[in-house]
Amino acid sequence: MARVYNFSAGPSMLPESVLNRAAAEMLDYKGSGQSVLEMSHRSKVYEEIIFGARDLFKEVMGIPDNYKVIFCQGGASTQFAAIPLNFLNGSGKADYVLSGQFSTKAYKEATKYGEIKVVGSSKEQNFSCIPELNKADFTPDADYFYICQNNTIYGTRFTELPDTGNVPLVADVSSCFLSEPMDVSKYGVIYGGAQKNVAPAGLTVVIVREDLLGNARDYTPTMLDYKTLADNDSMYNTPPCYSIYMCKLVLEWIKNLGGLEAMKLHNEKKCSILYDFIDNSKMFNNPVKKSDRSMMNVTFVTESDELNAKFVKDATAAGFVNLKGHRSVGGMRASIYNAMPIEGVEKLVEFMAEFEKNN
Ligand SMILES: *Cc1c(COP(=O)(O)O)cnc(C)c1O
């Protein structure tokens, strides 16, 4: 069967060349006579994989030396608790921006551990924009300031980071990881689940400034203490070995294509094709504030739920799958992460034009 164009928000498409490479190495990884799925994480051959992935992360993202790259499990959602447990350790206060469902979940989790202030929310606008922020509302002695940088469900993103001064900025980048260059030095902590743009599910990557480590609350579960993981090269226990291997292959793929600058151009091109079409369409509409539009998750609706459902059904039949919007917002969403080729978006737009003509 031909491969479909998969617009899933996550787990999502992986580059075909990466899948082919993984398939070729499946039974015998580099002459080891075993699959990466089977090997000991304490073996020399696996160490090359995990350290290689870590070093490539540093290289591809240009991560400064005073940051640690940690591989962990439990998904981004586990970090909603790990963040306050590790960093809510001075004043016990933190500021959160509510720009969607994931930041709201993270906020609720954090309120179990300290005094958490909402410094901006776009809930009233159905999260169709990034909230306006006023620096005067920020807590000067907060232990950290939290944002979700790209809102997967609503299709919005921060195009400018809040100026938090000396307060470390913590960002959930699950759905925009590795999609464009980032100035890591502007953040205290960057983290994301890998299954959107980095690797298969099972791996969560945390990038943390070293001086923020070592002050986790005493009741923090050992496995959630970032220092434990950092001190043990992410191998305090068995890491998600295969996802880390896939992550390494994806990083090599990005590097070979010209790095994050090239990814950015590739992604900008794709989202412009889609947004331009939607803006000129009489049937489809993007419900998001223009200046806050995501590059990775493009949401769109027609005038009725029936027509939306018909679109999703017809698109699926034509080989464009997982276009149904998140259950909490309805409509459609095309997630166009790094691995989605330009051709996939061009074909989708052709299909949308045809659908508009016929309906
Ligand atoms: C998908 C997603 C999450 C949740 O990730 P899990 O790995 O399923 O816990 C959190 N934040 C953002 C921005 C996401 O896109």
mmCIF file of C-alpha atoms and ligand atoms in Angstrom:
data_model
loop_
_atom_site.group_PDB
_atom_site.id
_atom_site.type_symbol
_atom_site.label_atom_id
_atom_site.label_comp_id
_atom_site.label_asym_id
_atom_site.label_seq_id
_atom_site.Cartn_x
_atom_site.Cartn_y
_atom_site.Cartn_z
ATOM 1 C CA MET A 1 0.000 0.000 0.000
ATOM 2 C CA ALA A 2 1.163 3.525 -0.740
ATOM 3 C CA ARG A 3 2.029 5.636 2.264
ATOM 4 C CA VAL A 4 -0.597 8.188 3.236
ATOM 5 C CA TYR A 5 -0.024 11.841 4.012
ATOM 6 C CA ASN A 6 -0.281 11.775 7.788
ATOM 7 C CA PHE A 7 -1.275 15.058 9.437
ATOM 8 C CA SER A 8 -1.453 13.601 12.949
ATOM 9 C CA ALA A 9 -0.631 15.933 15.850
ATOM 10 C CA GLY A 10 1.366 13.160 17.504
ATOM 11 C CA PRO A 11 2.590 10.517 17.322
ATOM 12 C CA SER A 12 3.249 11.837 13.870
ATOM 13 C CA MET A 13 5.141 11.342 10.648
ATOM 14 C CA LEU A 14 8.810 10.457 10.718
ATOM 15 C CA PRO A 15 11.112 11.065 7.740
ATOM 16 C CA GLU A 16 10.899 8.179 5.308
ATOM 17 C CA SER A 17 14.680 7.919 5.023
ATOM 18 C CA VAL A 18 14.883 7.558 8.806
ATOM 19 C CA LEU A 19 12.321 4.757 8.764
ATOM 20 C CA ASN A 20 14.215 3.036 5.965
ATOM 21 C CA ARG A 21 17.478 3.301 7.848
ATOM 22 C CA ALA A 22 15.882 1.915 11.014
ATOM 23 C CA ALA A 23 14.420 -0.924 8.968
ATOM 24 C CA ALA A 24 17.793 -1.702 7.392
ATOM 25 C CA GLU A 25 19.436 -1.765 10.815
ATOM 26 C CA MET A 26 16.626 -3.679 12.492
ATOM 27 C CA LEU A 27 18.097 -7.183 12.645
ATOM 28 C CA ASP A 28 21.763 -6.329 12.851
ATOM 29 C CA TYR A 29 22.758 -2.918 14.152
ATOM 30 C CA LYS A 30 26.202 -2.093 12.755
ATOM 31 C CA GLY A 31 27.524 -5.634 12.913
ATOM 32 C CA SER A 32 26.517 -6.154 16.548
ATOM 33 C CA GLY A 33 24.338 -9.080 15.504
ATOM 34 C CA GLN A 34 21.374 -7.639 17.380
ATOM 35 C CA SER A 35 18.641 -5.068 17.077
ATOM 36 C CA VAL A 36 18.719 -1.787 19.025
ATOM 37 C CA LEU A 37 15.427 -3.049 20.444
ATOM 38 C CA GLU A 38 17.285 -5.879 22.146
ATOM 39 C CA MET A 39 20.616 -4.519 23.287
ATOM 40 C CA SER A 40 21.667 -3.696 26.833
ATOM 41 C CA HIS A 41 21.611 -0.006 27.597
ATOM 42 C CA ARG A 42 24.887 -0.557 29.459
ATOM 43 C CA SER A 43 26.666 -1.869 26.368
ATOM 44 C CA LYS A 44 29.363 0.044 24.499
ATOM 45 C CA VAL A 45 27.363 -0.119 21.307
ATOM 46 C CA TYR A 46 24.333 1.494 22.981
ATOM 47 C CA GLU A 47 26.429 4.135 24.738
ATOM 48 C CA GLU A 48 27.460 5.382 21.308
ATOM 49 C CA ILE A 49 23.805 5.793 20.442
ATOM 50 C CA ILE A 50 22.665 7.646 23.558
ATOM 51 C CA PHE A 51 25.730 9.874 23.841
ATOM 52 C CA GLY A 52 25.600 10.442 20.101
ATOM 53 C CA ALA A 53 21.984 11.571 20.367
ATOM 54 C CA ARG A 54 22.798 13.876 23.270
ATOM 55 C CA ASP A 55 25.773 15.427 21.476
ATOM 56 C CA LEU A 56 23.818 15.858 18.247
ATOM 57 C CA PHE A 57 21.066 17.616 20.199
ATOM 58 C CA LYS A 58 23.666 20.058 21.504
ATOM 59 C CA GLU A 59 25.161 20.545 18.059
ATOM 60 C CA VAL A 60 21.938 20.897 16.080
ATOM 61 C CA MET A 61 20.298 23.250 18.579
ATOM 62 C CA GLY A 62 23.503 25.107 19.439
ATOM 63 C CA ILE A 63 22.983 24.433 23.139
ATOM 64 C CA PRO A 64 25.465 26.324 25.340
ATOM 65 C CA ASP A 65 27.869 24.288 27.504
ATOM 66 C CA ASN A 66 26.163 25.237 30.750
ATOM 67 C CA TYR A 67 23.028 23.290 29.814
ATOM 68 C CA LYS A 68 22.301 19.594 30.270
ATOM 69 C CA VAL A 69 20.316 17.483 27.828
ATOM 70 C CA ILE A 70 18.295 14.858 29.689
ATOM 71 C CA PHE A 71 16.351 11.961 28.202
ATOM 72 C CA CYS A 72 13.428 10.816 30.308
ATOM 73 C CA GLN A 73 10.092 9.078 30.138
ATOM 74 C CA GLY A 74 6.526 9.754 31.175
ATOM 75 C CA GLY A 75 5.694 12.164 28.368
ATOM 76 C CA ALA A 76 5.447 15.918 28.561
ATOM 77 C CA SER A 77 2.577 15.524 31.037
ATOM 78 C CA THR A 78 4.882 14.065 33.689
ATOM 79 C CA GLN A 79 7.000 17.194 33.465
ATOM 80 C CA PHE A 80 3.977 19.244 34.547
ATOM 81 C CA ALA A 81 4.788 17.940 38.054
ATOM 82 C CA ALA A 82 8.544 17.588 37.616
ATOM 83 C CA ILE A 83 8.934 21.294 36.797
ATOM 84 C CA PRO A 84 7.541 22.604 40.116
ATOM 85 C CA LEU A 85 9.144 19.759 42.087
ATOM 86 C CA ASN A 86 12.562 20.667 40.694
ATOM 87 C CA PHE A 87 12.374 24.426 40.468
ATOM 88 C CA LEU A 88 9.773 25.757 42.919
ATOM 89 C CA ASN A 89 12.445 25.938 45.545
ATOM 90 C CA GLY A 90 13.058 29.589 46.487
ATOM 91 C CA SER A 91 10.039 31.812 47.012
ATOM 92 C CA GLY A 92 7.744 28.910 46.152
ATOM 93 C CA LYS A 93 6.060 31.161 43.566
ATOM 94 C CA ALA A 94 5.781 30.813 39.803
ATOM 95 C CA ASP A 95 3.997 32.630 36.968
ATOM 96 C CA TYR A 96 2.062 30.740 34.291
ATOM 97 C CA VAL A 97 0.591 31.864 30.977
ATOM 98 C CA LEU A 98 -2.531 29.949 30.011
ATOM 99 C CA SER A 99 -2.551 29.720 26.229
ATOM 100 C CA GLY A 100 -4.275 26.373 25.824
ATOM 101 C CA GLN A 101 -5.093 23.023 27.309
ATOM 102 C CA PHE A 102 -1.546 21.860 28.010
ATOM 103 C CA SER A 103 -0.467 25.004 29.855
ATOM 104 C CA THR A 104 -3.702 24.859 31.835
ATOM 105 C CA LYS A 105 -2.950 21.276 32.855
ATOM 106 C CA ALA A 106 0.604 22.264 33.767
ATOM 107 C CA TYR A 107 -0.731 25.152 35.845
ATOM 108 C CA LYS A 108 -3.196 22.947 37.714
ATOM 109 C CA GLU A 109 -0.456 20.469 38.510
ATOM 110 C CA ALA A 110 1.858 23.216 39.760
ATOM 111 C CA THR A 111 -0.775 24.626 42.131
ATOM 112 C CA LYS A 112 -0.314 21.474 44.234
ATOM 113 C CA TYR A 113 3.186 22.614 45.090
ATOM 114 C CA GLY A 114 3.214 26.369 45.582
ATOM 115 C CA GLU A 115 1.792 29.800 44.983
ATOM 116 C CA ILE A 116 1.080 29.934 41.265
ATOM 117 C CA LYS A 117 -0.095 33.082 39.506
ATOM 118 C CA VAL A 118 -1.819 33.235 36.138
ATOM 119 C CA VAL A 119 -0.243 36.247 34.440
ATOM 120 C CA GLY A 120 -2.204 35.911 31.216
ATOM 121 C CA SER A 121 -4.955 33.744 29.782
ATOM 122 C CA SER A 122 -6.700 33.553 26.432
ATOM 123 C CA LYS A 123 -9.382 31.174 27.687
ATOM 124 C CA GLU A 124 -12.070 33.806 27.064
ATOM 125 C CA GLN A 125 -10.980 33.878 23.416
ATOM 126 C CA ASN A 126 -11.168 30.094 23.203
ATOM 127 C CA PHE A 127 -7.370 30.107 23.125
ATOM 128 C CA SER A 128 -7.451 31.530 19.609
ATOM 129 C CA CYS A 129 -4.557 33.866 20.431
ATOM 130 C CA ILE A 130 -1.571 34.223 22.734
ATOM 131 C CA PRO A 131 -2.607 36.295 25.773
ATOM 132 C CA GLU A 132 -1.422 39.899 26.016
ATOM 133 C CA LEU A 133 1.116 40.102 28.806
ATOM 134 C CA ASN A 134 1.941 43.018 31.043
ATOM 135 C CA LYS A 135 5.311 42.925 32.730
ATOM 136 C CA ALA A 136 3.877 44.752 35.741
ATOM 137 C CA ASP A 137 1.862 41.604 36.516
ATOM 138 C CA PHE A 138 4.909 39.355 36.656
ATOM 139 C CA THR A 139 6.065 38.140 40.085
ATOM 140 C CA PRO A 140 9.557 39.617 40.576
ATOM 141 C CA ASP A 141 10.711 36.871 42.948
ATOM 142 C CA ALA A 142 9.104 33.967 41.098
ATOM 143 C CA ASP A 143 11.173 30.800 40.916
ATOM 144 C CA TYR A 144 10.283 30.498 37.245
ATOM 145 C CA PHE A 145 7.946 31.709 34.510
ATOM 146 C CA TYR A 146 6.094 29.091 32.468
ATOM 147 C CA ILE A 147 4.828 29.096 28.881
ATOM 148 C CA CYS A 148 3.716 26.547 26.329
ATOM 149 C CA GLN A 149 5.459 27.887 23.254
ATOM 150 C CA ASN A 150 3.369 26.256 20.554
ATOM 151 C CA ASN A 151 -0.225 25.328 21.275
ATOM 152 C CA THR A 152 -0.765 22.081 19.442
ATOM 153 C CA ILE A 153 -4.537 21.936 19.818
ATOM 154 C CA TYR A 154 -5.379 25.546 18.916
ATOM 155 C CA GLY A 155 -2.652 26.263 16.369
ATOM 156 C CA THR A 156 -1.093 29.292 18.052
ATOM 157 C CA ARG A 157 2.446 30.090 19.105
ATOM 158 C CA PHE A 158 4.523 32.668 20.887
ATOM 159 C CA THR A 159 6.377 34.633 18.211
ATOM 160 C CA GLU A 160 8.089 36.682 20.896
ATOM 161 C CA LEU A 161 9.233 35.442 24.284
ATOM 162 C CA PRO A 162 8.083 37.280 27.419
ATOM 163 C CA ASP A 163 10.830 39.342 29.017
ATOM 164 C CA THR A 164 11.153 37.674 32.397
ATOM 165 C CA GLY A 165 14.395 39.366 33.446
ATOM 166 C CA ASN A 166 16.258 37.146 35.891
ATOM 167 C CA VAL A 167 13.357 34.790 36.384
ATOM 168 C CA PRO A 168 14.114 31.567 34.458
ATOM 169 C CA LEU A 169 11.785 30.954 31.544
ATOM 170 C CA VAL A 170 10.424 27.409 31.321
ATOM 171 C CA ALA A 171 8.943 26.379 27.970
ATOM 172 C CA ASP A 172 6.993 23.357 26.836
ATOM 173 C CA VAL A 173 8.105 23.004 23.208
ATOM 174 C CA SER A 174 6.604 19.567 22.558
ATOM 175 C CA SER A 175 5.088 20.573 19.234
ATOM 176 C CA CYS A 176 7.765 22.985 17.971
ATOM 177 C CA PHE A 177 10.958 21.213 19.072
ATOM 178 C CA LEU A 178 13.611 21.334 16.302
ATOM 179 C CA SER A 179 11.287 23.160 13.899
ATOM 180 C CA GLU A 180 13.468 26.285 13.784
ATOM 181 C CA PRO A 181 16.512 27.715 15.565
ATOM 182 C CA MET A 182 16.050 28.685 19.214
ATOM 183 C CA ASP A 183 18.243 30.854 21.393
ATOM 184 C CA VAL A 184 18.563 28.370 24.235
ATOM 185 C CA SER A 185 20.338 30.909 26.435
ATOM 186 C CA LYS A 186 17.049 32.783 26.809
ATOM 187 C CA TYR A 187 15.530 29.852 28.697
ATOM 188 C CA GLY A 188 16.082 28.170 32.026
ATOM 189 C CA VAL A 189 14.384 24.981 30.923
ATOM 190 C CA ILE A 190 13.090 23.697 27.576
ATOM 191 C CA TYR A 191 11.271 20.402 27.410
ATOM 192 C CA GLY A 192 9.046 18.387 25.140
ATOM 193 C CA GLY A 193 7.591 15.012 24.396
ATOM 194 C CA ALA A 194 9.398 13.578 21.384
ATOM 195 C CA GLN A 195 6.433 12.093 19.551
ATOM 196 C CA LYS A 196 5.523 15.247 17.664
ATOM 197 C CA ASN A 197 8.660 16.339 15.906
ATOM 198 C CA VAL A 198 11.609 14.417 17.295
ATOM 199 C CA ALA A 199 11.109 10.661 17.576
ATOM 200 C CA PRO A 200 8.478 8.035 18.350
ATOM 201 C CA ALA A 201 6.543 8.185 21.635
ATOM 202 C CA GLY A 202 8.203 7.183 24.887
ATOM 203 C CA LEU A 203 10.912 9.814 25.079
ATOM 204 C CA THR A 204 10.800 13.243 26.694
ATOM 205 C CA VAL A 205 13.745 15.593 26.253
ATOM 206 C CA VAL A 206 14.610 18.176 28.905
ATOM 207 C CA ILE A 207 17.240 20.866 28.348
ATOM 208 C CA VAL A 208 18.096 22.577 31.608
ATOM 209 C CA ARG A 209 20.541 25.247 32.719
ATOM 210 C CA GLU A 210 22.982 23.590 35.097
ATOM 211 C CA ASP A 211 22.739 26.111 37.910
ATOM 212 C CA LEU A 212 19.022 25.359 38.267
ATOM 213 C CA LEU A 213 19.705 21.726 39.141
ATOM 214 C CA GLY A 214 20.164 20.297 42.616
ATOM 215 C CA ASN A 215 17.398 22.016 44.554
ATOM 216 C CA ALA A 216 14.498 19.649 44.021
ATOM 217 C CA ARG A 217 12.091 19.273 46.929
ATOM 218 C CA ASP A 218 13.163 16.510 49.292
ATOM 219 C CA TYR A 219 10.042 14.474 48.553
ATOM 220 C CA THR A 220 10.601 14.586 44.772
ATOM 221 C CA PRO A 221 10.485 11.061 43.380
ATOM 222 C CA THR A 222 14.048 10.102 42.474
ATOM 223 C CA MET A 223 13.053 9.516 38.876
ATOM 224 C CA LEU A 224 11.618 13.039 38.571
ATOM 225 C CA ASP A 225 14.689 14.746 39.985
ATOM 226 C CA TYR A 226 16.474 16.110 36.922
ATOM 227 C CA LYS A 227 19.772 16.077 38.812
ATOM 228 C CA THR A 228 19.575 12.302 39.293
ATOM 229 C CA LEU A 229 19.034 11.886 35.564
ATOM 230 C CA ALA A 230 21.716 14.406 34.592
ATOM 231 C CA ASP A 231 24.315 12.904 36.971
ATOM 232 C CA ASN A 232 23.668 9.471 35.521
ATOM 233 C CA ASP A 233 23.733 10.476 31.831
ATOM 234 C CA SER A 234 19.999 9.725 31.604
ATOM 235 C CA MET A 235 20.710 6.117 32.576
ATOM 236 C CA TYR A 236 19.803 6.016 36.263
ATOM 237 C CA ASN A 237 17.416 3.344 35.076
ATOM 238 C CA THR A 238 16.671 1.870 31.662
ATOM 239 C CA PRO A 239 16.102 4.748 29.240
ATOM 240 C CA PRO A 240 13.622 4.551 26.330
ATOM 241 C CA CYS A 241 16.402 3.007 24.243
ATOM 242 C CA TYR A 242 14.751 2.704 20.853
ATOM 243 C CA SER A 243 13.162 6.156 20.866
ATOM 244 C CA ILE A 244 16.548 7.651 21.682
ATOM 245 C CA TYR A 245 18.040 5.758 18.732
ATOM 246 C CA MET A 246 15.291 7.098 16.456
ATOM 247 C CA CYS A 247 15.891 10.562 17.858
ATOM 248 C CA LYS A 248 19.553 10.249 16.845
ATOM 249 C CA LEU A 249 18.560 9.264 13.302
ATOM 250 C CA VAL A 250 16.171 12.224 13.082
ATOM 251 C CA LEU A 251 18.876 14.610 14.301
ATOM 252 C CA GLU A 252 21.270 13.247 11.676
ATOM 253 C CA TRP A 253 18.570 13.774 9.052
ATOM 254 C CA ILE A 254 18.091 17.399 10.171
ATOM 255 C CA LYS A 255 21.836 18.010 10.202
ATOM 256 C CA ASN A 256 22.239 16.615 6.704
ATOM 257 C CA LEU A 257 19.461 18.835 5.395
ATOM 258 C CA GLY A 258 21.215 21.954 6.673
ATOM 259 C CA GLY A 259 20.183 22.138 10.309
ATOM 260 C CA LEU A 260 17.467 24.180 11.961
ATOM 261 C CA GLU A 261 17.808 27.162 9.601
ATOM 262 C CA ALA A 262 16.911 24.840 6.733
ATOM 263 C CA MET A 263 14.066 23.326 8.782
ATOM 264 C CA LYS A 264 12.685 26.780 9.411
ATOM 265 C CA LEU A 265 12.627 27.647 5.694
ATOM 266 C CA HIS A 266 11.038 24.282 4.899
ATOM 267 C CA ASN A 267 8.380 24.767 7.592
ATOM 268 C CA GLU A 268 7.655 28.398 6.717
ATOM 269 C CA LYS A 269 7.112 27.417 3.122
ATOM 270 C CA LYS A 270 4.663 24.667 4.063
ATOM 271 C CA CYS A 271 2.577 26.729 6.457
ATOM 272 C CA SER A 272 2.428 29.681 4.031
ATOM 273 C CA ILE A 273 1.054 27.439 1.293
ATOM 274 C CA LEU A 274 -1.706 26.309 3.624
ATOM 275 C CA TYR A 275 -2.498 29.658 5.255
ATOM 276 C CA ASP A 276 -2.468 31.459 1.889
ATOM 277 C CA PHE A 277 -4.944 28.984 0.506
ATOM 278 C CA ILE A 278 -7.209 29.249 3.558
ATOM 279 C CA ASP A 279 -7.089 33.069 3.487
ATOM 280 C CA ASN A 280 -8.236 33.046 -0.135
ATOM 281 C CA SER A 281 -10.875 30.391 0.340
ATOM 282 C CA LYS A 282 -14.576 31.099 0.731
ATOM 283 C CA MET A 283 -15.190 27.801 2.467
ATOM 284 C CA PHE A 284 -12.284 27.373 4.878
ATOM 285 C CA ASN A 285 -11.341 29.698 7.663
ATOM 286 C CA ASN A 286 -8.476 29.738 10.172
ATOM 287 C CA PRO A 287 -9.934 30.732 13.563
ATOM 288 C CA VAL A 288 -6.672 32.036 15.007
ATOM 289 C CA LYS A 289 -5.298 35.573 15.437
ATOM 290 C CA LYS A 290 -3.070 36.073 12.402
ATOM 291 C CA SER A 291 0.040 37.224 14.237
ATOM 292 C CA ASP A 292 -0.085 34.187 16.545
ATOM 293 C CA ARG A 293 -0.471 31.484 13.918
ATOM 294 C CA SER A 294 1.479 28.301 14.504
ATOM 295 C CA MET A 295 3.954 27.074 11.935
ATOM 296 C CA MET A 296 3.380 23.447 12.965
ATOM 297 C CA ASN A 297 -0.342 23.022 13.612
ATOM 298 C CA VAL A 298 -2.714 24.691 11.170
ATOM 299 C CA THR A 299 -6.351 24.698 12.281
ATOM 300 C CA PHE A 300 -9.254 25.359 9.929
ATOM 301 C CA VAL A 301 -13.035 25.148 9.884
ATOM 302 C CA THR A 302 -15.916 25.396 7.461
ATOM 303 C CA GLU A 303 -19.276 26.944 8.313
ATOM 304 C CA SER A 304 -20.823 23.724 9.657
ATOM 305 C CA ASP A 305 -19.961 20.612 11.642
ATOM 306 C CA GLU A 306 -21.535 18.492 8.903
ATOM 307 C CA LEU A 307 -19.287 19.933 6.227
ATOM 308 C CA ASN A 308 -16.254 19.553 8.519
ATOM 309 C CA ALA A 309 -17.115 15.889 9.026
ATOM 310 C CA LYS A 310 -17.576 15.369 5.283
ATOM 311 C CA PHE A 311 -14.243 17.010 4.604
ATOM 312 C CA VAL A 312 -12.425 14.770 7.083
ATOM 313 C CA LYS A 313 -14.112 11.682 5.652
ATOM 314 C CA ASP A 314 -13.398 12.546 2.015
ATOM 315 C CA ALA A 315 -9.834 13.556 2.828
ATOM 316 C CA THR A 316 -9.197 10.252 4.599
ATOM 317 C CA ALA A 317 -10.504 8.365 1.578
ATOM 318 C CA ALA A 318 -8.121 10.357 -0.615
ATOM 319 C CA GLY A 319 -5.094 9.486 1.531
ATOM 320 C CA PHE A 320 -4.887 12.581 3.767
ATOM 321 C CA VAL A 321 -5.305 11.172 7.250
ATOM 322 C CA ASN A 322 -5.652 12.467 10.814
ATOM 323 C CA LEU A 323 -7.022 15.861 9.785
ATOM 324 C CA LYS A 324 -9.777 15.880 12.379
ATOM 325 C CA GLY A 325 -9.326 18.680 14.905
ATOM 326 C CA HIS A 326 -8.781 17.946 18.594
ATOM 327 C CA ARG A 327 -11.935 16.663 20.270
ATOM 328 C CA SER A 328 -12.119 19.789 22.430
ATOM 329 C CA VAL A 329 -12.246 22.242 19.505
ATOM 330 C CA GLY A 330 -13.646 20.358 16.506
ATOM 331 C CA GLY A 331 -13.005 21.427 12.917
ATOM 332 C CA MET A 332 -9.791 20.379 11.249
ATOM 333 C CA ARG A 333 -6.114 20.528 12.042
ATOM 334 C CA ALA A 334 -3.183 19.780 9.793
ATOM 335 C CA SER A 335 -0.039 19.131 11.783
ATOM 336 C CA ILE A 336 2.838 19.758 9.425
ATOM 337 C CA TYR A 337 5.950 18.891 11.384
ATOM 338 C CA ASN A 338 9.460 18.621 9.937
ATOM 339 C CA ALA A 339 8.849 15.231 8.307
ATOM 340 C CA MET A 340 5.849 16.407 6.256
ATOM 341 C CA PRO A 341 7.163 17.035 2.728
ATOM 342 C CA ILE A 342 6.159 20.196 0.859
ATOM 343 C CA GLU A 343 4.452 17.956 -1.645
ATOM 344 C CA GLY A 344 2.112 16.706 1.104
ATOM 345 C CA VAL A 345 0.894 20.231 1.783
ATOM 346 C CA GLU A 346 0.621 21.082 -1.918
ATOM 347 C CA LYS A 347 -1.478 17.982 -2.509
ATOM 348 C CA LEU A 348 -3.651 18.763 0.501
ATOM 349 C CA VAL A 349 -4.317 22.260 -0.812
ATOM 350 C CA GLU A 350 -5.241 20.834 -4.222
ATOM 351 C CA PHE A 351 -7.637 18.495 -2.476
ATOM 352 C CA MET A 352 -9.150 21.335 -0.446
ATOM 353 C CA ALA A 353 -9.666 23.412 -3.601
ATOM 354 C CA GLU A 354 -11.395 20.504 -5.281
ATOM 355 C CA PHE A 355 -13.581 19.915 -2.217
ATOM 356 C CA GLU A 356 -14.539 23.587 -2.124
ATOM 357 C CA LYS A 357 -15.544 23.502 -5.784
ATOM 358 C CA ASN A 358 -17.726 20.411 -5.334
ATOM 359 C CA ASN A 359 -19.459 21.321 -2.118
HETATM 360 C C1 LIG B 1 1.219 16.559 23.171
HETATM 361 C C2 LIG B 1 1.592 17.656 24.094
HETATM 362 C C3 LIG B 1 1.714 17.457 25.479
HETATM 363 C C4 LIG B 1 1.413 16.133 26.127
HETATM 364 O O1 LIG B 1 2.369 15.220 25.773
HETATM 365 P P1 LIG B 1 2.402 13.741 26.364
HETATM 366 O O2 LIG B 1 3.747 13.278 25.936
HETATM 367 O O3 LIG B 1 1.273 13.001 25.755
HETATM 368 O O4 LIG B 1 2.273 13.839 27.851
HETATM 369 C C5 LIG B 1 2.106 18.516 26.260
HETATM 370 N N1 LIG B 1 2.355 19.722 25.720
HETATM 371 C C6 LIG B 1 2.242 19.956 24.403
HETATM 372 C C7 LIG B 1 2.545 21.299 23.875
HETATM 373 C C8 LIG B 1 1.862 18.935 23.555
HETATM 374 O O5 LIG B 1 1.735 19.175 22.244
#
